[in-house]
CSV table of C-alpha atoms in Angstrom, one decimal:
chain,number,residue,atom,x,y,z
A,1,MET,CA,55.8,116.0,124.2
A,2,LYS,CA,57.3,116.9,121.0
A,3,LYS,CA,58.5,119.6,122.6
A,4,LEU,CA,60.4,117.0,125.0
A,5,TYR,CA,61.6,115.0,122.3
A,6,SER,CA,63.1,117.6,120.6
A,7,PHE,CA,65.0,118.6,123.7
A,8,ALA,CA,66.4,115.4,124.2
A,9,LEU,CA,67.7,115.1,120.7
A,10,LEU,CA,68.9,118.1,120.9
A,11,VAL,CA,70.9,117.3,124.3
A,12,LEU,CA,71.9,114.2,122.6
A,13,LEU,CA,73.2,115.4,119.5
A,14,ALA,CA,75.2,118.2,121.4
A,15,GLY,CA,76.9,115.6,123.8
A,16,SER,CA,78.1,113.6,121.0
A,17,THR,CA,79.4,116.6,119.0
A,18,ALA,CA,81.3,117.2,122.7
A,19,ILE,CA,82.5,113.8,123.0
A,20,ALA,CA,84.0,113.6,119.2
A,21,GLN,CA,86.0,116.7,119.7
A,22,ASN,CA,87.1,115.6,122.8
A,23,VAL,CA,88.3,112.4,121.5
A,24,ASP,CA,89.7,114.1,118.5
A,25,GLY,CA,92.1,116.4,120.9
A,26,ILE,CA,93.1,113.2,122.7
A,27,VAL,CA,93.8,111.4,119.1
A,28,GLN,CA,95.9,114.5,118.0
A,29,LYS,CA,97.8,114.6,121.5
A,30,TYR,CA,98.4,111.1,121.4
A,31,LEU,CA,99.8,110.6,118.1
A,32,SER,CA,101.8,113.3,117.9
A,33,GLY,CA,103.5,112.7,121.6
A,34,ASN,CA,104.4,109.2,120.9
A,35,ALA,CA,104.9,108.7,117.1
A,36,GLU,CA,108.6,108.5,117.7
A,37,GLU,CA,108.4,105.9,120.7
A,38,VAL,CA,106.5,103.8,118.2
A,39,GLY,CA,108.8,104.4,115.4
A,40,LEU,CA,106.4,106.7,113.3
A,41,LYS,CA,107.7,110.0,111.9
A,42,SER,CA,106.0,113.2,112.2
A,43,THR,CA,104.9,113.2,108.5
A,44,ASP,CA,103.5,109.2,109.4
A,45,VAL,CA,100.9,110.9,111.6
A,46,ALA,CA,100.3,114.3,110.1
A,47,GLN,CA,97.3,113.2,108.7
A,48,TRP,CA,94.6,111.2,109.9
A,49,GLU,CA,91.0,110.9,110.4
A,50,ILE,CA,88.7,109.2,113.4
A,51,THR,CA,86.8,106.4,111.6
A,52,ASP,CA,84.4,105.0,114.4
A,53,ILE,CA,84.0,105.6,117.8
A,54,VAL,CA,83.0,102.5,119.8
A,55,PRO,CA,82.1,103.0,123.1
A,56,SER,CA,82.2,100.0,125.9
A,57,LEU,CA,80.1,98.4,128.0
A,58,ASN,CA,81.8,100.0,130.6
A,59,PRO,CA,80.6,103.8,130.1
A,60,GLU,CA,84.3,105.1,131.0
A,61,ILE,CA,85.7,103.0,127.8
A,62,GLN,CA,86.0,104.4,124.3
A,63,HIS,CA,87.5,103.0,121.5
A,64,VAL,CA,88.6,105.2,119.1
A,65,TYR,CA,89.4,104.0,115.2
A,66,VAL,CA,91.7,105.7,113.0
A,67,GLN,CA,92.2,106.0,109.5
A,68,GLN,CA,95.9,107.3,108.6
A,69,LYS,CA,95.8,109.4,105.2
A,70,TYR,CA,98.4,111.0,103.2
A,71,GLN,CA,98.4,113.8,100.7
A,72,GLY,CA,94.6,113.6,101.8
A,73,VAL,CA,94.0,109.7,100.4
A,74,PRO,CA,93.5,107.1,102.8
A,75,ILE,CA,96.3,104.7,103.2
A,76,GLN,CA,95.6,101.1,103.2
A,77,ASN,CA,95.7,99.1,106.0
A,78,GLY,CA,96.9,102.3,107.9
A,79,THR,CA,94.7,101.8,111.1
A,80,TYR,CA,95.3,102.8,114.6
A,81,LYS,CA,93.2,101.4,117.6
A,82,LEU,CA,93.0,103.3,120.6
A,83,THR,CA,91.0,102.8,123.9
A,84,ILE,CA,90.5,105.3,125.8
A,85,LYS,CA,89.4,105.4,129.8
A,86,ASN,CA,88.6,108.8,131.2
A,87,GLY,CA,90.6,111.3,128.9
A,88,GLN,CA,93.9,108.9,128.7
A,89,VAL,CA,94.9,105.8,126.0
A,90,THR,CA,95.5,103.1,128.2
A,91,TYR,CA,95.6,100.7,124.9
A,92,GLU,CA,97.1,101.0,121.3
A,93,ILE,CA,97.0,98.9,118.3
A,94,ASN,CA,99.3,100.7,115.8
A,95,GLN,CA,99.1,99.5,112.1
A,96,PHE,CA,100.1,103.2,111.1
A,97,VAL,CA,102.5,102.7,107.6
A,98,LYS,CA,105.9,104.2,108.4
A,99,ASP,CA,107.8,106.0,106.4
A,100,ILE,CA,104.9,107.2,104.5
A,101,ALA,CA,107.0,110.0,102.7
A,102,GLU,CA,109.4,107.6,101.4
A,103,LYS,CA,107.5,104.9,100.6
A,104,SER,CA,104.9,107.3,98.2
A,105,ALA,CA,107.9,109.4,96.8
A,106,GLY,CA,107.9,109.2,93.2
A,107,SER,CA,104.7,107.2,93.1
A,108,THR,CA,102.7,107.6,90.0
A,109,ALA,CA,99.2,106.3,88.6
A,110,SER,CA,99.6,103.1,87.2
A,111,LEU,CA,96.4,104.3,84.9
A,112,SER,CA,96.1,107.0,82.5
A,113,PRO,CA,92.9,108.7,83.4
A,114,GLU,CA,91.2,107.7,80.2
A,115,ASN,CA,92.4,103.9,81.0
A,116,ALA,CA,91.1,104.1,84.5
A,117,ILE,CA,87.3,104.9,82.7
A,118,GLN,CA,87.6,102.2,80.2
A,119,LYS,CA,88.4,99.7,83.1
A,120,VAL,CA,85.5,100.8,85.0
A,121,VAL,CA,83.0,100.8,81.8
A,122,GLN,CA,84.7,97.0,81.4
A,123,HIS,CA,83.8,96.1,85.2
A,124,HIS,CA,80.4,97.5,84.9
A,125,LYS,CA,80.2,96.0,81.5
A,126,MET,CA,78.9,98.9,80.1
A,127,GLN,CA,78.7,100.4,76.7
A,128,ALA,CA,82.0,101.6,76.3
A,129,PRO,CA,82.6,105.2,75.0
A,130,ARG,CA,83.3,106.1,71.4
A,131,ASN,CA,84.5,109.7,71.3
A,132,LEU,CA,85.8,110.2,75.0
A,133,SER,CA,87.5,113.6,75.5
A,134,VAL,CA,88.3,116.2,78.4
A,135,THR,CA,86.1,118.9,79.2
A,136,LYS,CA,87.6,120.5,82.1
A,137,SER,CA,90.3,120.3,84.1
A,138,SER,CA,91.7,121.6,87.1
A,139,GLY,CA,95.2,120.5,88.9
A,140,ASN,CA,94.5,116.3,88.7
A,141,THR,CA,90.7,116.8,88.2
A,142,PHE,CA,89.6,115.8,84.9
A,143,GLU,CA,85.8,116.3,83.2
A,144,TYR,CA,84.9,114.2,80.4
A,145,ALA,CA,82.2,113.6,78.1
A,146,ASN,CA,81.3,111.1,75.7
A,147,SER,CA,80.6,113.2,72.8
């Protein structure tokens, strides 16, 4: 009986992975092929992530939710909802941010890393660090110590 459950779980997981890969391809093809039609540039649809695949009561239909990203960062409210039936997009709600590269050009962080740490400490009502110092840095990644 245990082998039967293990086999059923394996089949279920393998099927879910195959569906997710198939949906990924459908989304990629749709976004690439329809970007200009909905007023988006190639940079607007270059980076995205499927955040949810929701089955419908109709087994032929799936609702796919896509999160827009730019330079690896998720864009607030940059979502695209697609309804897929039999491998074809039948409905869409486009909320991707248009011209994202131009809108983010020249954007810099409004807080220094040290000020960001102070804000987090204040928000969580923790004891403020006394001697905050960088112990390691690589690109835009910093490691701090409170010595």
